[in-house]
mmCIF file of C-alpha atoms and ligand atoms in Angstrom:
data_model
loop_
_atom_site.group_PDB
_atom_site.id
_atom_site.type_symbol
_atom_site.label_atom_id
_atom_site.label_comp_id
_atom_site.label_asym_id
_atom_site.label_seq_id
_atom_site.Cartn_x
_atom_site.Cartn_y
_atom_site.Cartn_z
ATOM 1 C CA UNK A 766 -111.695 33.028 -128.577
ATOM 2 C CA UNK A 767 -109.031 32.716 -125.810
ATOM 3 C CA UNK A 768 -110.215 30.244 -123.147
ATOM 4 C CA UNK A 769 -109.425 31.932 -119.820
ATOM 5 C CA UNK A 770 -109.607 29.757 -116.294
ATOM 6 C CA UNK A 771 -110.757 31.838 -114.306
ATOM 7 C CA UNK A 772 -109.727 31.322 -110.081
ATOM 8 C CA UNK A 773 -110.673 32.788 -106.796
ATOM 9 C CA UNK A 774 -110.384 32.292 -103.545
ATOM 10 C CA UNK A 775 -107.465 29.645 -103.114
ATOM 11 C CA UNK A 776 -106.494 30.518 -99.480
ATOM 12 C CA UNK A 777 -102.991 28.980 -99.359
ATOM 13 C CA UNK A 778 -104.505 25.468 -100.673
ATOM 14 C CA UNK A 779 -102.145 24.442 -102.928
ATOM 15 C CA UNK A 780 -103.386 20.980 -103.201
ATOM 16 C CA UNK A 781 -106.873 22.466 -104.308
ATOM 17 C CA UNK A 782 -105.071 24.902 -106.300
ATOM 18 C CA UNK A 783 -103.275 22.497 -108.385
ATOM 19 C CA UNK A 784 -105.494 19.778 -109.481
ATOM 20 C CA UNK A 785 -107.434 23.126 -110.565
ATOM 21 C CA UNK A 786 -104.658 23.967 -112.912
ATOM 22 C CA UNK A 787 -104.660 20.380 -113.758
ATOM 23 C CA UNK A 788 -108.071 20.206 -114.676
ATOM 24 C CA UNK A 789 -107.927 23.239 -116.763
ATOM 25 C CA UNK A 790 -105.332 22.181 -118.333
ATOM 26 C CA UNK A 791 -106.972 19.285 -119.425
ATOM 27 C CA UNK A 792 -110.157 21.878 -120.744
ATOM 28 C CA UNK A 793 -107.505 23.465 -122.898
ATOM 29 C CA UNK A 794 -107.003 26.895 -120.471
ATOM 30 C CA UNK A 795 -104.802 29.278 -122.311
ATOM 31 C CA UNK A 796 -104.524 31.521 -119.969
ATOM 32 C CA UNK A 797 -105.504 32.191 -116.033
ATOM 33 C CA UNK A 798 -106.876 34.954 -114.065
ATOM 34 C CA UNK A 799 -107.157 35.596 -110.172
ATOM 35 C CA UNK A 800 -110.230 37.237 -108.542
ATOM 36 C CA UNK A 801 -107.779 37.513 -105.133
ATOM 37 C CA UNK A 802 -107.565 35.817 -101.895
ATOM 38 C CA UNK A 803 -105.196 33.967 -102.781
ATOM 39 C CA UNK A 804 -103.631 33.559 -99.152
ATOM 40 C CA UNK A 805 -105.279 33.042 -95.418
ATOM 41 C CA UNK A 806 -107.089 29.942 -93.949
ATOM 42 C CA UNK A 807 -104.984 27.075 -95.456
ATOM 43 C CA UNK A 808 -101.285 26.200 -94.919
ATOM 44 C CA UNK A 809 -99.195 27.054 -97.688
ATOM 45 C CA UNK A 810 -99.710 30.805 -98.628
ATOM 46 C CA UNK A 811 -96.059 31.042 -100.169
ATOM 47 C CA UNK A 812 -96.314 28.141 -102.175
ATOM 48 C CA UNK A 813 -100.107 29.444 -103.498
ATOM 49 C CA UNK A 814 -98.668 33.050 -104.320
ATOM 50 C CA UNK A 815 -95.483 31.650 -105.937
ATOM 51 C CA UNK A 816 -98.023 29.414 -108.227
ATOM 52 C CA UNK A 817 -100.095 32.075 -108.717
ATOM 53 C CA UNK A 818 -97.801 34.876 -109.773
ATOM 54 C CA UNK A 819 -96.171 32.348 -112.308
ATOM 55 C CA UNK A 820 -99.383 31.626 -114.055
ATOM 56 C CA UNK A 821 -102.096 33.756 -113.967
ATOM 57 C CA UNK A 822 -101.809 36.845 -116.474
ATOM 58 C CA UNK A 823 -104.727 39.526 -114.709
ATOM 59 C CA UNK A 824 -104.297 38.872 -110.429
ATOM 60 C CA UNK A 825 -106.778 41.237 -108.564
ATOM 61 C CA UNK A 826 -106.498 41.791 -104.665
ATOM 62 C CA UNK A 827 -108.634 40.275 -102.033
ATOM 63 C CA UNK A 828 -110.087 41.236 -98.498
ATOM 64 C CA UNK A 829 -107.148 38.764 -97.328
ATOM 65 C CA UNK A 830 -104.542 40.253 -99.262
ATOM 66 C CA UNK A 831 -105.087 43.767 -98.166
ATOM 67 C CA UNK A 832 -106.011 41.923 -94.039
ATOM 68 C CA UNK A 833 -102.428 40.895 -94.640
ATOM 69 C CA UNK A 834 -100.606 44.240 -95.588
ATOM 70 C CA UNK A 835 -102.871 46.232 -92.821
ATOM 71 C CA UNK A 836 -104.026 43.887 -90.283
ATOM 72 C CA UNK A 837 -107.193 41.744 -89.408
ATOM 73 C CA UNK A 838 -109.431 44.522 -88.340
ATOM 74 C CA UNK A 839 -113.226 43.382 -88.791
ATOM 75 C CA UNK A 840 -112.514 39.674 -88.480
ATOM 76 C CA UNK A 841 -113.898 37.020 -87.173
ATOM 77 C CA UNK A 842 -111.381 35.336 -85.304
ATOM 78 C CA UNK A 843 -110.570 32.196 -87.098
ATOM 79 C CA UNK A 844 -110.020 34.474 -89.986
ATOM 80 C CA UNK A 845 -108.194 36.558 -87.960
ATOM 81 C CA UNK A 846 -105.806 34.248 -86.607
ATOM 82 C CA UNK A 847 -104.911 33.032 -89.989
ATOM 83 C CA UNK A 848 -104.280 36.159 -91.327
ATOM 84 C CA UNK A 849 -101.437 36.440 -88.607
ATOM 85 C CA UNK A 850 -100.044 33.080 -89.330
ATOM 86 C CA UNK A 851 -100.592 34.282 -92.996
ATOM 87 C CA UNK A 852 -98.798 37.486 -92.371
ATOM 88 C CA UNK A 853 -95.686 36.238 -90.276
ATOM 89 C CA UNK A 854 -95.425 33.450 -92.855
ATOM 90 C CA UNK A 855 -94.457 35.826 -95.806
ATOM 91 C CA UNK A 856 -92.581 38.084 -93.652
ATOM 92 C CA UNK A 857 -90.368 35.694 -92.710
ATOM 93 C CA UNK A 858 -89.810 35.107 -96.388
ATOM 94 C CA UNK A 859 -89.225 32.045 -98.307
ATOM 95 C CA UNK A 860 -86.891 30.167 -101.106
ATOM 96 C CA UNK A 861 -90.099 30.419 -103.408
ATOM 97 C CA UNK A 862 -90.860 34.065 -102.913
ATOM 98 C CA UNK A 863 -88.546 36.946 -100.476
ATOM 99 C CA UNK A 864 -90.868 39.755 -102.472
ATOM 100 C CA UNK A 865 -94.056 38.458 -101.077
ATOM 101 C CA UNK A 866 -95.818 42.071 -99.372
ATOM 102 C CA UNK A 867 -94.738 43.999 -102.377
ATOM 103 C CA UNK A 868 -96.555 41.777 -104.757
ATOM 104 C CA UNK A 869 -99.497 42.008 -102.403
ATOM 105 C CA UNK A 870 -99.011 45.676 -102.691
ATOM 106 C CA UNK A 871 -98.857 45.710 -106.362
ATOM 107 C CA UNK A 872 -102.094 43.956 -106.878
ATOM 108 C CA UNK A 873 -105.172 46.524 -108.153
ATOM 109 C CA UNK A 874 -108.877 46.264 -106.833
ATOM 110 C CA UNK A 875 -110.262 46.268 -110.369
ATOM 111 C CA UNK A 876 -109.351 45.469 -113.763
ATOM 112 C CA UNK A 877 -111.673 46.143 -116.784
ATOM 113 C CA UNK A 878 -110.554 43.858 -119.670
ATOM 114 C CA UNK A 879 -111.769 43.645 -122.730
ATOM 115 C CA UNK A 880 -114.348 40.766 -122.622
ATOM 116 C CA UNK A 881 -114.822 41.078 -118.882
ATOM 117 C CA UNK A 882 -114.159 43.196 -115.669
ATOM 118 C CA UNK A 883 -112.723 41.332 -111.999
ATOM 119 C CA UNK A 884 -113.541 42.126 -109.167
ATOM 120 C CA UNK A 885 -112.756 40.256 -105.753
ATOM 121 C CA UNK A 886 -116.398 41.170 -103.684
ATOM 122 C CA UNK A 887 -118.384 43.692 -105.711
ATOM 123 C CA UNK A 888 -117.761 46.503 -107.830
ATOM 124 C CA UNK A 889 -118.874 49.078 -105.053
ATOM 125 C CA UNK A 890 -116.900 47.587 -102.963
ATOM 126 C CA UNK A 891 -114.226 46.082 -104.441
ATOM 127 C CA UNK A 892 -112.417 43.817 -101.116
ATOM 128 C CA UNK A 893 -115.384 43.508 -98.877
ATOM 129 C CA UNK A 894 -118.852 43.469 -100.394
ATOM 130 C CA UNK A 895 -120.679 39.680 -100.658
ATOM 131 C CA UNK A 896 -122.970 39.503 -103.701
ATOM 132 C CA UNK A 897 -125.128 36.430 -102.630
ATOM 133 C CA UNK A 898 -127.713 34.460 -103.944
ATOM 134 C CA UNK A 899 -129.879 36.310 -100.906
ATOM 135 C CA UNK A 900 -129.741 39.638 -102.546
ATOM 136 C CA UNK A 901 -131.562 38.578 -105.466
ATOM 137 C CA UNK A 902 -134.667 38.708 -106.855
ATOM 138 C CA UNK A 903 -135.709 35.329 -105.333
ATOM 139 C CA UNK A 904 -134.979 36.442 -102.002
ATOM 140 C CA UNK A 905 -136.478 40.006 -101.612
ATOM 141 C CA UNK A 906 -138.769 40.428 -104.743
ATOM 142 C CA UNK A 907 -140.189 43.546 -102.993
ATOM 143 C CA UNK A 908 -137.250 45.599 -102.702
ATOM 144 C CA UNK A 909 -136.125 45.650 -106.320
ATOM 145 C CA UNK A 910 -137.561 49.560 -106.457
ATOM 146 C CA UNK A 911 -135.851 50.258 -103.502
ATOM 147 C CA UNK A 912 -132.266 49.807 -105.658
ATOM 148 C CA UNK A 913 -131.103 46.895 -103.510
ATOM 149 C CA UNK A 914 -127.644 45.906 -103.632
ATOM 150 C CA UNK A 915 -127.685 44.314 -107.244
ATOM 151 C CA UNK A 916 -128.693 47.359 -108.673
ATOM 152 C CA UNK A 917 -126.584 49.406 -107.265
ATOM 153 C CA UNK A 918 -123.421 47.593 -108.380
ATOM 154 C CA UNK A 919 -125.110 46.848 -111.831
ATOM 155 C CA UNK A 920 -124.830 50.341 -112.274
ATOM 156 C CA UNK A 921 -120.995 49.912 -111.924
ATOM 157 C CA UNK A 922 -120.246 47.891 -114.713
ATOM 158 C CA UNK A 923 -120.345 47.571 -118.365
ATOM 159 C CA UNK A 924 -120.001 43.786 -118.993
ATOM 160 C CA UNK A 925 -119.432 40.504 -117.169
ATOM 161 C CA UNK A 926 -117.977 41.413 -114.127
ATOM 162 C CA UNK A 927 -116.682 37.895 -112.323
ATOM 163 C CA UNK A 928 -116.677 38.084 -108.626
ATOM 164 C CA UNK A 929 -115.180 35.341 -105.464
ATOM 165 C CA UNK A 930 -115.301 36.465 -101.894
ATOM 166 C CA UNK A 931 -118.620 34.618 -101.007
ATOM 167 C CA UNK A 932 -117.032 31.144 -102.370
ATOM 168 C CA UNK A 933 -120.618 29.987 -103.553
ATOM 169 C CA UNK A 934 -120.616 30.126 -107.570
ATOM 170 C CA UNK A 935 -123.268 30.953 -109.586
ATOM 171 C CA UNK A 936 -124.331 33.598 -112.043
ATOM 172 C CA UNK A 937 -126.923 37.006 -111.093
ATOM 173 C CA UNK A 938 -128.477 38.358 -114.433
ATOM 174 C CA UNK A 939 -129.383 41.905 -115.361
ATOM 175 C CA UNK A 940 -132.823 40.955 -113.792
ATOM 176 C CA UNK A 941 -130.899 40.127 -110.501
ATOM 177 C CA UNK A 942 -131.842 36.603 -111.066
ATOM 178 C CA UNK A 943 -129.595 33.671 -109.307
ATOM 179 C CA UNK A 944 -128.738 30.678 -112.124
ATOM 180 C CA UNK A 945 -126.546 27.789 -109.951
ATOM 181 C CA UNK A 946 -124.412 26.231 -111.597
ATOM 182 C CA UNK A 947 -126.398 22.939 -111.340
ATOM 183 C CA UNK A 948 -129.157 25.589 -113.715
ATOM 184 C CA UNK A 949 -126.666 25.708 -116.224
ATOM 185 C CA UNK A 950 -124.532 22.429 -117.014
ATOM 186 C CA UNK A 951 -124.420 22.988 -120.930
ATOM 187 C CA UNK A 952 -122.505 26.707 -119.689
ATOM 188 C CA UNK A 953 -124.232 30.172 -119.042
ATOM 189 C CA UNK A 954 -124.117 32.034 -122.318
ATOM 190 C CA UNK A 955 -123.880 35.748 -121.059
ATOM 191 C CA UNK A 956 -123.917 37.113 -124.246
ATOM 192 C CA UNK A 957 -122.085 39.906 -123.419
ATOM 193 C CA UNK A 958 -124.571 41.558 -121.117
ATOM 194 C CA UNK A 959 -124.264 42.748 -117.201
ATOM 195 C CA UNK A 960 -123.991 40.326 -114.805
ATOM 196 C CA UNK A 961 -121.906 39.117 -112.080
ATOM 197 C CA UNK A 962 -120.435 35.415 -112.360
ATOM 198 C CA UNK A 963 -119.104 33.903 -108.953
ATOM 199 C CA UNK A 964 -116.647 31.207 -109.777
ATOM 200 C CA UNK A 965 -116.567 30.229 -106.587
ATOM 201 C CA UNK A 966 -113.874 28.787 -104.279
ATOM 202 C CA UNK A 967 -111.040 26.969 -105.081
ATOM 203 C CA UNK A 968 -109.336 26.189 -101.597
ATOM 204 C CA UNK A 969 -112.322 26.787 -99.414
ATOM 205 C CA UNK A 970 -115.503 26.494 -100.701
ATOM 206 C CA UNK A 971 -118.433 26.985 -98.785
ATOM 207 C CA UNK A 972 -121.896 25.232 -100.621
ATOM 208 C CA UNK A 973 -121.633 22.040 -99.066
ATOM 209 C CA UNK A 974 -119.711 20.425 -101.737
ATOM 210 C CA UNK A 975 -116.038 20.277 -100.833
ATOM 211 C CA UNK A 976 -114.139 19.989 -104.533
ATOM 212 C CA UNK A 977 -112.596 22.347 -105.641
ATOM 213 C CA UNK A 978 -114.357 25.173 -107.466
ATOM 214 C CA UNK A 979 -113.298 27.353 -110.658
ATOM 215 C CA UNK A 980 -114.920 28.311 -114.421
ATOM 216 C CA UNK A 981 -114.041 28.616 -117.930
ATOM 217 C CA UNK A 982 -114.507 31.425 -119.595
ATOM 218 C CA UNK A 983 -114.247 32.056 -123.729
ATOM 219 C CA UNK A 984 -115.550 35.679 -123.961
ATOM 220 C CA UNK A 985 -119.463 34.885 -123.855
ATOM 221 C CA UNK A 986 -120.168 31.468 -121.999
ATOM 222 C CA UNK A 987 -119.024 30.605 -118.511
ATOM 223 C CA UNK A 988 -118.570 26.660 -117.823
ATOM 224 C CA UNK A 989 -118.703 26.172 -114.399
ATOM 225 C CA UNK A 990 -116.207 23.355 -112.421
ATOM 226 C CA UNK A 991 -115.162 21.212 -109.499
ATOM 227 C CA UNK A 992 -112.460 19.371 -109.163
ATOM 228 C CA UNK A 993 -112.026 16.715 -106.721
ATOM 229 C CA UNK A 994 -108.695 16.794 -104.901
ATOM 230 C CA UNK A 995 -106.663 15.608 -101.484
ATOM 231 C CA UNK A 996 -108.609 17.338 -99.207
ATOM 232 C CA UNK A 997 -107.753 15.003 -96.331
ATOM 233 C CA UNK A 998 -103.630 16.395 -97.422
ATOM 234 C CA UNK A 999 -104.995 20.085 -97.170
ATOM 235 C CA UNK A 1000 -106.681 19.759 -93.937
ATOM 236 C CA UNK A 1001 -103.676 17.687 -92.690
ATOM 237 C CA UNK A 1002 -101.423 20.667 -93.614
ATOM 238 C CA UNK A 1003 -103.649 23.024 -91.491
ATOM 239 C CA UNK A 1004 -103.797 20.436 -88.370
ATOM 240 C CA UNK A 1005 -100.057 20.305 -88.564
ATOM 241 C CA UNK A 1006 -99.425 24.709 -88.739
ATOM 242 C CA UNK A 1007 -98.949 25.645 -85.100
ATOM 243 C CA UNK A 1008 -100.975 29.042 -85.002
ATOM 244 C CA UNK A 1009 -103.757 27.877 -87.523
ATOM 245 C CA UNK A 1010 -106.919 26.937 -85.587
ATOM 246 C CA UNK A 1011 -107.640 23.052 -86.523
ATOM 247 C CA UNK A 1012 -111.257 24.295 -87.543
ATOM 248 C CA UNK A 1013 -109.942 25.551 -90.675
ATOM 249 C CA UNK A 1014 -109.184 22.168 -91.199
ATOM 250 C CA UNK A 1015 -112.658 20.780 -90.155
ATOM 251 C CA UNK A 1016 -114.206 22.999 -92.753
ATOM 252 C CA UNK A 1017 -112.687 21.742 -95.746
ATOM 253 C CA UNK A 1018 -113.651 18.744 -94.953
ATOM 254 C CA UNK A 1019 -117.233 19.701 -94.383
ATOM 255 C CA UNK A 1020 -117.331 22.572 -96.921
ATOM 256 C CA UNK A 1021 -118.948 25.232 -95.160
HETATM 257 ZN ZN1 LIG B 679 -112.214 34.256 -99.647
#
């Protein structure tokens, strides 16, 4: 079986983004794929989509992507004001990339491969949905008849579907059961079946634990990672960007 990296949410860390590919590297990664969001928050969205584009063989869109090619509208504003840093950043162009809004353009919302289908939020709503560890069985046991959220995009898929946009990883089964990462160390065998695998962040994530966040994937069993890298570097980037609020910054540091 090919051993795929799979990558999401890098928002323009690049220092995240490469001890990532470092790491997988290292795992034996044949090949990458990107679950989108590859730019906003962070300091270096050209450098992240040039890296990006070179490497990673299935690229899906994200809610920053498409924030980028339309506007922020729905934002909270730190997002929003990084999405118009991000924006005026690739307009302007760059030695690495002078194509950057018409590979944003040619990304899809949804790919169904052969061992696995990406998504960037959830497969009813592709950019913006959150599948979180909330809308599971743990948190609202009595509303599994009422065809919550998790059954509803169940219905959507055929196979593994792996997910980013809430940049918490972890795994919901067919019985819209959470498994943390922490719950399976040794890997999550999926044997094929439904479920949604969050890999997580790899530029900003958000569970409190600030490395770098990514999984393996070989056709059947996930392996989640982290990766510890210069976050101080990142967050000096950000400091240093005149339009990109310092909290951006902040929250590397902190991870939330
Ligand atoms: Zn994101």
């Amino acid at each position: 079986m090919t051993l795929t990296a799979i990558i999401s949410d890098i928002h323009s860390n690049t220092q995240a983004l490469e001890a990532v590919l470092d790491d997988a590297r290292e795992q034996g990664a044949e090949r990458y794929w990107c679950l989108g969001d590859i730019i906003g928050y962070g300091a270096q969205p050209i450098e992240c989509l040039a890296i990006v584009r070179e490497i990673s063989s299935q690229t899906i869109r994200g809610n920053h992507e498409q924030a980028v090619l339309d506007g922020p509208t729905g934002f909270n504003p730190l997002a929003s004001a990084a999405i118009t840093w991000t924006a005026a950043q690739i307009k302007q162009g760059a030695h690495l990339m002078n194509d950057g809004l018409e590979y944003l353009q040619s990304l899809e919302e949804r790919k169904d491969l052969e061992t696995a289908t990406l998504v960037h939020g959830s497969p009813s709503h592709p950019l913006d949905e959150y599948l979180f560890r909330e809308d599971t069985l743990e948190y609202l046991p009595q509303r599994m008849e009422e065809r919550p959220k998790i059954a509803r995009c169940l219905e959507r898929v055929e196979q593994p579907c792996f997910v980013g946009h809430t940049h918490v990883p972890g795994v919901i089964d067919e019985e819209s059961r959470w498994t943390s990462p922490l719950g399976c160390e040794a890997g999550y065998d999926t044997k094929g079946a439904r479920c949604f695998v969050n890999v997580g962040s790899v530029g900003q994530p958000r569970d409190g634990d600030r490395r770098a966040s990514y999984a393996l994937w070989d056709g059947r069993v996930v392996n989640f990672r982290r990766v510890e890298y210069d976050v101080a570097a990142a967050a000096e980037l950000i400091f240093a960007a005149e339009g990109l609020p310092d909290m951006l910054g902040h929250r590397l540091l902190e991870a939330w």
